[in-house]
Amino acid sequence: MATIPTYTLNDGSTLPAIGFGTYPLKGKDGIAAIAGAIEAGYRLLDTAVNYENETEVGEAIRRAGVDRSELRVASKLPGRHHGYADAIASVEGSLERLGLDYLDLHLIHWPNPSVGRYPDAWRALVALREQGLVRSIGVSNFTEEHLRRILDDSGVTPVVNQIELHPYFPQVRMRAVNEELAIRTESWSPLGKRQAPFTEAPIVAAAEKYGVTPGQVILRWQIELGSIPIPKSATPERQRQNLDVFGFSLTEAEVDAITGLGRADGRLFGGDPDTHEEQ
Ligand SMILES: NC(=O)c1ccc[n+]([C@@H]2O[C@H](COP(=O)([O-])OP(=O)(O)OC[C@H]3O[C@@H](n4cnc5c(N)ncnc54)[C@H](OP(=O)(O)O)[C@@H]3O)[C@@H](O)[C@H]2O)c1
C-alpha cells in the first residue's frame, strides 16, 4: 500500500491526508475496531466528548502499541461546555478519559449560534494550546460568519474546519471559504453514510476503470479535493480498503463529475449549522 501523505497546517503541525472516524464505536467491540484501525495504518483518530467513547479510544491506543508521537488524536468540545471555564474543564476531562497528557487537535463540535458562546469556547482553546494541553485547535460545522467572528475576536485561525462533505453534499462554497482563510477542510460522513452514492454512474465508472471499489473512488475524490476524510468502519477489510487510496488518482473530469452529484437535499442528519444546536 502506498504511504499516506501529510499536510502541514497553518500552525506548522501536520495531519495525515486521511483519518479514522470512531463514532459510534464503543465497548469491547469498539476498542477492538479502533485498535484494528491503528494496526491497519490509520494515524489520525477522530473522537468527541459526545461520542462517549474517549475511554475506548485511549484503550485502543494502548492496545495497538504504536508510539504516541506517531498518532494524531482529535476530540471535540460539546455545546454544553462552551463557557470559558467549562471548556477548560471539558478538555481536562477528555484527557483523563483518553489517558493522555495532550491532545493533538481539539475542535469546537458545533457553533450553536443561538447560544452565541462559541467565541468564549475558542478563547479557552487558545489558552489550552498555550498551556500545551492541546497542540492544535480547530472547529467543526462553522460557516463563514462563525469563522470570521472568532478570527476577528482572537486573531487565531483554526487549523481545520470539519464539515459534512460527500458527493451529495460537496460543499463547494465552504471549501472555498476554508481555503481562502488557510483552514484545512476535514470531511465528516465522507462516504455519505446512509445515502452513500455507491451506485452513481461516475463513481461506478471510475471504480471499474481503476479496479477499485466505489468507496475507494469516493475517498480518492476527497483526497483530490484536498479535504481530509475520516471514514468510519468496524469491518477490518473495509478499514484497509478505505486507507488504500493513494495508489491511483482521478482526472479533473472525473472529480468534477462526482462533485456534480451534489444536490439541494444532500445534507444528512447533522442539520444546518445556523439552526442546528448540538448539546
Ligand atoms: N463533526 C461532526 O459533527 C460529525 C458528524 C458526524 C460524524 N462525524 C465523524 O465522521 C466520522 C465518519 O462519519 P460517518 O460514520 O457518519 O460516515 P461514513 O464514514 O461516511 O460512513 C460510515 C458507514 O459506511 C460504512 N462503510 C465504511 N467503509 C465502507 C466501504 N468501503 N464500503 C461500504 N460501506 C462502508 C460503515 O459500515 P461498517 O462500519 O459496517 O463498515 C458505516 O456504516 C464519524 O465516525 C465521526 O468521527 C463528525
Tab-separated table of C-alpha atoms and ligand atoms in Angstrom:
chain	number	residue	atom	x	y	z
A	1	MET	CA	0.000	0.000	0.000
A	2	ALA	CA	1.264	3.490	-0.894
A	3	THR	CA	2.295	5.705	2.023
A	4	ILE	CA	-0.176	8.254	3.374
A	5	PRO	CA	0.826	11.844	2.572
A	6	THR	CA	0.649	14.510	5.274
A	7	TYR	CA	-0.492	18.119	5.220
A	8	THR	CA	1.232	20.912	7.083
A	9	LEU	CA	-1.402	23.047	8.798
A	10	ASN	CA	-1.423	26.820	9.321
A	11	ASP	CA	0.213	26.427	12.771
A	12	GLY	CA	3.069	24.287	11.405
A	13	SER	CA	1.735	20.971	12.750
A	14	THR	CA	0.897	18.046	10.480
A	15	LEU	CA	-2.042	15.732	9.852
A	16	PRO	CA	-2.224	12.667	7.627
A	17	ALA	CA	-4.361	13.029	4.491
A	18	ILE	CA	-6.917	10.516	5.857
A	19	GLY	CA	-8.127	9.631	9.352
A	20	PHE	CA	-10.411	7.213	11.148
A	21	GLY	CA	-13.878	8.201	12.430
A	22	THR	CA	-14.751	6.477	15.700
A	23	TYR	CA	-18.479	7.212	16.072
A	24	PRO	CA	-20.372	5.101	17.231
A	25	LEU	CA	-17.673	2.564	18.190
A	26	LYS	CA	-17.985	1.736	21.900
A	27	GLY	CA	-17.351	-1.028	24.413
A	28	LYS	CA	-15.198	-4.107	23.823
A	29	ASP	CA	-16.042	-4.314	20.130
A	30	GLY	CA	-15.323	-0.616	19.738
A	31	ILE	CA	-11.877	-0.964	21.324
A	32	ALA	CA	-11.097	-3.899	19.021
A	33	ALA	CA	-12.260	-1.985	15.927
A	34	ILE	CA	-10.265	1.155	16.801
A	35	ALA	CA	-7.135	-0.829	17.731
A	36	GLY	CA	-7.528	-2.732	14.452
A	37	ALA	CA	-7.687	0.558	12.545
A	38	ILE	CA	-4.430	1.746	14.158
A	39	GLU	CA	-2.797	-1.587	13.337
A	40	ALA	CA	-4.060	-1.243	9.739
A	41	GLY	CA	-2.198	2.073	9.471
A	42	TYR	CA	-4.563	4.906	10.493
A	43	ARG	CA	-2.685	7.587	12.392
A	44	LEU	CA	-5.421	10.231	12.840
A	45	LEU	CA	-8.259	9.250	15.194
A	46	ASP	CA	-11.422	11.356	15.419
A	47	THR	CA	-13.466	11.218	18.627
A	48	ALA	CA	-15.644	13.668	20.621
A	49	VAL	CA	-16.955	14.090	24.151
A	50	ASN	CA	-20.421	13.437	22.733
A	51	TYR	CA	-19.403	10.070	21.222
A	52	GLU	CA	-18.875	8.830	24.798
A	53	ASN	CA	-16.003	6.673	23.580
A	54	GLU	CA	-12.876	8.606	24.577
A	55	THR	CA	-12.107	5.870	27.125
A	56	GLU	CA	-12.328	3.254	24.382
A	57	VAL	CA	-10.100	5.328	22.061
A	58	GLY	CA	-7.457	5.610	24.809
A	59	GLU	CA	-7.620	1.875	25.495
A	60	ALA	CA	-7.305	1.086	21.775
A	61	ILE	CA	-4.223	3.327	21.534
A	62	ARG	CA	-2.553	1.455	24.387
A	63	ARG	CA	-3.562	-1.905	22.917
A	64	ALA	CA	-2.235	-1.098	19.436
A	65	GLY	CA	1.123	-0.132	20.914
A	66	VAL	CA	2.011	2.474	18.286
A	67	ASP	CA	4.277	5.223	19.563
A	68	ARG	CA	2.206	8.160	20.850
A	69	SER	CA	4.226	10.635	18.778
A	70	GLU	CA	3.103	8.900	15.566
A	71	LEU	CA	-0.592	9.385	16.338
A	72	ARG	CA	-2.836	12.417	15.914
A	73	VAL	CA	-5.664	12.196	18.430
A	74	ALA	CA	-8.523	14.631	17.857
A	75	SER	CA	-11.540	15.235	20.084
A	76	LYS	CA	-14.357	17.803	20.226
A	77	LEU	CA	-15.869	20.185	22.729
A	78	PRO	CA	-19.643	19.742	23.158
A	79	GLY	CA	-22.118	22.649	23.039
A	80	ARG	CA	-22.900	22.458	26.754
A	81	HIS	CA	-19.224	23.230	27.545
A	82	HIS	CA	-18.872	26.486	25.569
A	83	GLY	CA	-18.338	28.733	28.608
A	84	TYR	CA	-14.629	29.582	29.086
A	85	ALA	CA	-14.160	27.725	32.413
A	86	ASP	CA	-16.413	24.858	31.265
A	87	ALA	CA	-14.317	24.450	28.134
A	88	ILE	CA	-11.071	24.212	30.124
A	89	ALA	CA	-12.602	21.612	32.460
A	90	SER	CA	-14.051	19.746	29.478
A	91	VAL	CA	-10.656	19.299	27.814
A	92	GLU	CA	-9.132	18.152	31.116
A	93	GLY	CA	-11.952	15.558	31.264
A	94	SER	CA	-11.235	14.405	27.706
A	95	LEU	CA	-7.544	13.930	28.533
A	96	GLU	CA	-8.400	11.972	31.661
A	97	ARG	CA	-10.775	9.645	29.799
A	98	LEU	CA	-8.267	9.167	26.979
A	99	GLY	CA	-5.431	8.583	29.456
A	100	LEU	CA	-3.262	11.049	27.506
A	101	ASP	CA	-1.340	14.118	28.593
A	102	TYR	CA	-2.078	16.094	25.441
A	103	LEU	CA	-4.490	16.116	22.521
A	104	ASP	CA	-3.119	16.714	19.034
A	105	LEU	CA	-6.261	18.505	17.944
A	106	HIS	CA	-9.393	19.749	19.661
A	107	LEU	CA	-12.401	21.125	17.799
A	108	ILE	CA	-15.488	23.097	18.764
A	109	HIS	CA	-18.061	20.466	17.740
A	110	TRP	CA	-20.846	22.876	16.630
A	111	PRO	CA	-21.053	26.676	16.793
A	112	ASN	CA	-24.533	26.681	18.425
A	113	PRO	CA	-25.015	30.292	17.248
A	114	SER	CA	-28.276	30.946	19.109
A	115	VAL	CA	-26.409	30.441	22.389
A	116	GLY	CA	-23.539	32.502	20.967
A	117	ARG	CA	-20.792	31.365	23.343
A	118	TYR	CA	-18.516	29.805	20.717
A	119	PRO	CA	-16.139	32.807	20.861
A	120	ASP	CA	-15.643	32.077	24.609
A	121	ALA	CA	-15.015	28.421	23.800
A	122	TRP	CA	-12.473	29.489	21.182
A	123	ARG	CA	-10.613	31.742	23.659
A	124	ALA	CA	-10.435	28.760	26.031
A	125	LEU	CA	-8.975	26.545	23.291
A	126	VAL	CA	-6.383	29.233	22.517
A	127	ALA	CA	-5.384	29.234	26.221
A	128	LEU	CA	-5.242	25.426	26.330
A	129	ARG	CA	-2.974	25.440	23.299
A	130	GLU	CA	-0.672	27.922	25.015
A	131	GLN	CA	-0.534	25.582	28.024
A	132	GLY	CA	0.327	22.660	25.750
A	133	LEU	CA	-2.668	20.511	26.684
A	134	VAL	CA	-3.867	20.758	23.102
A	135	ARG	CA	-1.315	21.004	20.290
A	136	SER	CA	-3.634	22.359	17.578
A	137	ILE	CA	-7.125	23.845	17.678
A	138	GLY	CA	-9.916	23.866	15.152
A	139	VAL	CA	-13.652	23.925	14.620
A	140	SER	CA	-16.423	21.836	13.135
A	141	ASN	CA	-19.615	22.815	11.336
A	142	PHE	CA	-18.628	26.500	11.206
A	143	THR	CA	-19.999	28.789	8.482
A	144	GLU	CA	-18.052	31.753	7.100
A	145	GLU	CA	-19.749	34.067	9.594
A	146	HIS	CA	-18.701	31.914	12.564
A	147	LEU	CA	-15.147	31.636	11.266
A	148	ARG	CA	-14.784	35.384	10.737
A	149	ARG	CA	-16.227	36.094	14.185
A	150	ILE	CA	-13.578	34.031	16.032
A	151	LEU	CA	-10.830	35.327	13.751
A	152	ASP	CA	-11.789	38.958	14.421
A	153	ASP	CA	-12.130	38.210	18.116
A	154	SER	CA	-8.899	36.299	18.749
A	155	GLY	CA	-6.661	36.705	15.716
A	156	VAL	CA	-6.158	32.925	15.830
A	157	THR	CA	-7.162	30.879	12.785
A	158	PRO	CA	-8.484	27.330	13.298
A	159	VAL	CA	-6.249	24.724	11.658
A	160	VAL	CA	-9.226	22.738	10.364
A	161	ASN	CA	-12.967	23.116	9.852
A	162	GLN	CA	-14.554	19.651	9.919
A	163	ILE	CA	-17.756	19.737	7.876
A	164	GLU	CA	-20.223	17.300	6.365
A	165	LEU	CA	-18.803	16.599	2.904
A	166	HIS	CA	-19.620	13.787	0.476
A	167	PRO	CA	-20.661	13.532	-3.185
A	168	TYR	CA	-24.296	14.523	-2.499
A	169	PHE	CA	-23.103	17.488	-0.405
A	170	PRO	CA	-19.786	18.603	-1.918
A	171	GLN	CA	-19.606	21.929	-0.029
A	172	VAL	CA	-18.157	23.924	-2.925
A	173	ARG	CA	-18.683	27.274	-1.173
A	174	MET	CA	-17.410	26.266	2.300
A	175	ARG	CA	-14.333	24.594	0.820
A	176	ALA	CA	-13.512	27.862	-0.946
A	177	VAL	CA	-14.017	29.838	2.289
A	178	ASN	CA	-11.783	27.466	4.250
A	179	GLU	CA	-9.108	27.649	1.574
A	180	GLU	CA	-9.213	31.448	1.474
A	181	LEU	CA	-8.665	31.524	5.254
A	182	ALA	CA	-5.865	28.882	5.120
A	183	ILE	CA	-8.022	26.400	7.037
A	184	ARG	CA	-7.733	22.729	6.023
A	185	THR	CA	-11.137	21.148	5.350
A	186	GLU	CA	-11.919	17.814	7.025
A	187	SER	CA	-14.860	15.714	5.795
A	188	TRP	CA	-17.304	14.008	8.140
A	189	SER	CA	-19.553	11.279	6.733
A	190	PRO	CA	-17.049	11.254	3.858
A	191	LEU	CA	-18.641	8.229	2.177
A	192	GLY	CA	-22.142	9.638	2.538
A	193	LYS	CA	-23.099	7.186	5.286
A	194	ARG	CA	-26.770	6.221	4.858
A	195	GLN	CA	-27.034	7.986	1.492
A	196	ALA	CA	-23.741	6.530	0.190
A	197	PRO	CA	-23.777	7.123	-3.591
A	198	PHE	CA	-22.043	3.830	-4.407
A	199	THR	CA	-24.180	3.128	-7.496
A	200	GLU	CA	-23.943	6.568	-9.135
A	201	ALA	CA	-22.606	6.381	-12.709
A	202	PRO	CA	-19.407	8.487	-12.344
A	203	ILE	CA	-18.416	6.516	-9.237
A	204	VAL	CA	-19.091	3.100	-10.777
A	205	ALA	CA	-17.254	4.101	-13.986
A	206	ALA	CA	-14.134	5.235	-12.095
A	207	ALA	CA	-14.215	2.116	-9.888
A	208	GLU	CA	-14.208	-0.101	-12.989
A	209	LYS	CA	-11.507	1.940	-14.734
A	210	TYR	CA	-9.070	1.854	-11.790
A	211	GLY	CA	-10.012	-1.586	-10.449
A	212	VAL	CA	-11.050	-0.245	-7.044
A	213	THR	CA	-14.314	-0.155	-5.061
A	214	PRO	CA	-16.878	2.687	-5.155
A	215	GLY	CA	-15.891	3.543	-1.569
A	216	GLN	CA	-12.266	3.964	-2.650
A	217	VAL	CA	-13.324	6.235	-5.521
A	218	ILE	CA	-15.268	8.483	-3.130
A	219	LEU	CA	-12.353	8.683	-0.692
A	220	ARG	CA	-9.914	9.381	-3.538
A	221	TRP	CA	-12.268	12.201	-4.666
A	222	GLN	CA	-11.943	13.606	-1.131
A	223	ILE	CA	-8.136	13.472	-1.457
A	224	GLU	CA	-8.276	15.203	-4.863
A	225	LEU	CA	-10.334	17.988	-3.239
A	226	GLY	CA	-7.628	18.372	-0.595
A	227	SER	CA	-10.032	17.565	2.226
A	228	ILE	CA	-9.166	15.069	4.971
A	229	PRO	CA	-11.792	12.293	5.065
A	230	ILE	CA	-12.368	10.412	8.322
A	231	PRO	CA	-14.302	7.285	7.265
A	232	LYS	CA	-15.620	5.005	9.991
A	233	SER	CA	-15.699	1.255	9.550
A	234	ALA	CA	-15.998	-1.541	12.051
A	235	THR	CA	-15.006	-4.034	9.339
A	236	PRO	CA	-11.260	-4.866	9.047
A	237	GLU	CA	-11.427	-5.364	5.270
A	238	ARG	CA	-13.154	-2.003	4.722
A	239	GLN	CA	-10.744	-0.281	7.115
A	240	ARG	CA	-7.841	-1.481	4.955
A	241	GLN	CA	-9.623	-0.682	1.705
A	242	ASN	CA	-10.508	2.849	2.821
A	243	LEU	CA	-6.866	3.546	3.612
A	244	ASP	CA	-5.657	2.214	0.278
A	245	VAL	CA	-6.486	5.242	-1.884
A	246	PHE	CA	-3.007	6.582	-2.662
A	247	GLY	CA	-2.077	4.207	-5.486
A	248	PHE	CA	-4.323	5.817	-8.134
A	249	SER	CA	-5.720	9.249	-8.946
A	250	LEU	CA	-8.818	10.665	-10.632
A	251	THR	CA	-8.790	13.010	-13.614
A	252	GLU	CA	-10.153	16.518	-13.245
A	253	ALA	CA	-13.196	15.492	-15.323
A	254	GLU	CA	-13.849	12.531	-13.013
A	255	VAL	CA	-13.557	14.760	-9.939
A	256	ASP	CA	-15.972	17.277	-11.479
A	257	ALA	CA	-18.479	14.559	-12.414
A	258	ILE	CA	-18.533	13.302	-8.806
A	259	THR	CA	-18.821	16.852	-7.437
A	260	GLY	CA	-21.711	17.266	-9.889
A	261	LEU	CA	-23.717	14.667	-7.910
A	262	GLY	CA	-24.299	17.390	-5.290
A	263	ARG	CA	-27.968	18.178	-4.705
A	264	ALA	CA	-30.048	20.552	-2.668
A	265	ASP	CA	-31.256	17.851	-0.252
A	266	GLY	CA	-27.779	16.340	0.039
A	267	ARG	CA	-27.251	17.284	3.673
A	268	LEU	CA	-27.505	14.358	6.100
A	269	PHE	CA	-28.807	14.243	9.656
A	270	GLY	CA	-26.468	16.903	11.031
A	271	GLY	CA	-28.586	19.853	10.028
A	272	ASP	CA	-27.731	23.424	9.174
A	273	PRO	CA	-25.016	24.948	11.408
A	274	ASP	CA	-27.057	28.165	11.629
A	275	THR	CA	-30.107	26.476	13.118
A	276	HIS	CA	-28.968	23.098	14.461
A	277	GLU	CA	-27.881	23.069	18.114
A	278	GLU	CA	-25.617	20.315	19.381
A	279	GLN	CA	-25.541	19.804	23.138
B	1	LIG	N1	-18.218	16.851	13.339
B	1	LIG	C1	-19.405	16.320	13.261
B	1	LIG	O1	-20.429	16.967	13.510
B	1	LIG	C2	-19.538	14.874	12.826
B	1	LIG	C3	-20.792	14.355	12.497
B	1	LIG	C4	-20.858	13.021	12.076
B	1	LIG	C5	-19.708	12.238	12.003
B	1	LIG	N2	-18.501	12.773	12.370
B	1	LIG	C6	-17.239	11.969	12.301
B	1	LIG	O2	-17.105	11.466	10.988
B	1	LIG	C7	-16.875	10.052	11.041
B	1	LIG	C8	-17.361	9.384	9.801
B	1	LIG	O3	-18.705	9.717	9.522
B	1	LIG	P1	-19.893	8.644	9.463
B	1	LIG	O4	-19.569	7.471	10.314
B	1	LIG	O5	-21.131	9.405	9.708
B	1	LIG	O6	-19.951	8.260	7.916
B	1	LIG	P2	-19.036	7.447	6.868
B	1	LIG	O7	-17.683	7.231	7.396
B	1	LIG	O8	-19.209	8.184	5.586
B	1	LIG	O9	-19.819	6.095	6.732
B	1	LIG	C9	-19.742	5.087	7.697
B	1	LIG	C10	-20.639	3.931	7.205
B	1	LIG	O10	-20.157	3.436	5.957
B	1	LIG	C11	-19.842	2.049	6.063
B	1	LIG	N3	-18.607	1.853	5.291
B	1	LIG	C12	-17.348	2.203	5.643
B	1	LIG	N4	-16.470	1.918	4.659
B	1	LIG	C13	-17.179	1.353	3.659
B	1	LIG	C14	-16.845	0.830	2.390
B	1	LIG	N5	-15.578	0.851	1.941
B	1	LIG	N6	-17.845	0.325	1.616
B	1	LIG	C15	-19.118	0.315	2.044
B	1	LIG	N7	-19.510	0.795	3.238
B	1	LIG	C16	-18.546	1.315	4.040
B	1	LIG	C17	-19.677	1.769	7.544
B	1	LIG	O11	-20.096	0.458	7.835
B	1	LIG	P3	-19.160	-0.614	8.645
B	1	LIG	O12	-18.729	0.035	9.918
B	1	LIG	O13	-20.115	-1.752	8.868
B	1	LIG	O14	-18.024	-0.966	7.730
B	1	LIG	C18	-20.634	2.786	8.170
B	1	LIG	O15	-21.961	2.288	8.187
B	1	LIG	C19	-17.586	9.636	12.331
B	1	LIG	O16	-17.159	8.379	12.769
B	1	LIG	C20	-17.208	10.762	13.243
B	1	LIG	O17	-15.888	10.553	13.736
B	1	LIG	C21	-18.403	14.084	12.765
